[in-house]
């Protein structure tokens, strides 16, 4: 997510703004910038791709004077991370500078209108349209900055948190919010502005959280003024910060991993937004539509990935073969890159990577490209190496994933793979209209289904206490739930350090069942599906050997409940989407066991968030 910082008061603004950007680095970003009205009345703006440290190096030799300014870290969602697309953005005259967090959905219409009036844009961002529009309104209506902002925001459709400064008024910052958070910090004779309280907490504990549709008029040596878009004044509700810096970075959660588990309803809504229509009768993954001929004539699809992304790939294999009738092979990227694979013309290679920087996956992509395959990426980080190496792709749009153990990225990858399979099945005509609509609506409902699962988190926390001291775990699943079992086992082993293995449930009788005794906890994913009865038989085999069974079941299940030792219920969903709801209790189970064991949940030993070396 983008980060916003502003300052107006008696201090030099630059150090406050830069420190504030550092405080927001945890949110993830790919470029940074700053704008200040200098002591000599210049509106100086410095910005660069890369880290805040890169911005500091860029600004070293520049005029960084002034006691008013705004600053920004950008997490690119649309438009490559580069110097031009970084914020702040000047207005055409360079008398205004603006920063923005959010998405302006009607920016292209507004841009065309302004271009028809002679405006020439410098970047390809939606943000620049806002500041040009504000200046246009000031010039044509002869109104002040605040009024121009009000009039402009009446024309804007989308989500925004904006802040802007004017060259000819070094005593005022205007800020506004709709759907993207903004906080005003009130100090002694000074004001702070930020996306959250982390850049503010060290200076003051008095804050005002802006609400949707509100505009903050921050003026030197004057009380904070808040108005709505119709200039109706609103009394600021001043609150006292109760959290410390570390708690604030995690949004009040004890760990980033737990925060990211709880973000999943919203992140999957963001992933689906603009791809499934409101009525839930159609899904359009533009990367597939734009390359329909390649996909329609694909003789085979190979999916390369590592770790959690490889588990998502297994679900993708099942989805695409089941719905689109195209042969799919899933490969560990690290194996694929060295085994001299056969790659035929007409093959499509899908590369799945949250970070977009995994060395093995990038190498697999380069190998496949060198042999003529069409490469499709499913990444989270916009402009990442793997994203840039592919011919096309779909971003999962789940926001930065900070916890080393992947959670929201996994469900985001599976959701994009589900939309890819449905889009392609519709193109190929391999799915009937009724089933297609039923599945699209089923996928559209998943964010709310995950909310229901999260409502039972306390029961899972209690259950985890029973198994904190287990030395081994086995995770079982069949069909779509087999990869979910693998993923559940990986979650547990990588953050609790307890040995855990995932298996296809039916595979147990071919050897692993020798492991079962009263000391072996077994997690069995037994949601109601087409092979439910088979899974029940597998659970009975475990129980016959005194294994302890924790079953993930569909709500209302009474059969498994009569057999298993513990049951965790998940809502009923379409069979292919069961991993999306079943993986969440397994994320929570792993998390709480690791916490009980005192592990470093967000940064487990020996692990890195992105394995950029072999
Ligand atoms: C999963 O929890 C781990 N963080 C790890 O297995 C990860 O999924 C793997 O390294 C692949 O990373 P990527 O998706 O960024 O390529």
mmCIF file of C-alpha atoms in Angstrom, residues 183-188 192 197 200-209 238-243:
data_model
loop_
_atom_site.group_PDB
_atom_site.id
_atom_site.type_symbol
_atom_site.label_atom_id
_atom_site.label_comp_id
_atom_site.label_asym_id
_atom_site.label_seq_id
_atom_site.Cartn_x
_atom_site.Cartn_y
_atom_site.Cartn_z
ATOM 1 C CA UNK A 183 -4.629 10.596 10.147
ATOM 2 C CA UNK A 184 -3.871 14.164 11.298
ATOM 3 C CA UNK A 185 -1.513 14.495 14.269
ATOM 4 C CA UNK A 186 -1.966 17.610 16.396
ATOM 5 C CA UNK A 187 1.207 18.848 18.079
ATOM 6 C CA UNK A 188 2.127 22.104 19.842
ATOM 7 C CA UNK A 192 1.464 15.941 11.118
ATOM 8 C CA UNK A 197 -0.183 6.807 13.086
ATOM 9 C CA UNK A 200 3.110 10.537 14.149
ATOM 10 C CA UNK A 201 3.285 8.643 17.442
ATOM 11 C CA UNK A 202 6.754 9.888 18.419
ATOM 12 C CA UNK A 203 5.653 13.541 18.184
ATOM 13 C CA UNK A 204 2.134 13.550 19.594
ATOM 14 C CA UNK A 205 -0.589 11.207 20.808
ATOM 15 C CA UNK A 206 -3.400 13.575 19.761
ATOM 16 C CA UNK A 207 -4.829 12.453 16.428
ATOM 17 C CA UNK A 208 -7.876 12.960 14.242
ATOM 18 C CA UNK A 209 -8.828 10.114 11.903
ATOM 19 C CA UNK A 238 -9.590 14.290 18.647
ATOM 20 C CA UNK A 239 -8.430 10.893 19.954
ATOM 21 C CA UNK A 240 -5.439 9.745 22.009
ATOM 22 C CA UNK A 241 -3.107 7.108 20.542
ATOM 23 C CA UNK A 242 -2.937 4.042 22.801
ATOM 24 C CA UNK A 243 -0.580 1.875 20.738
#
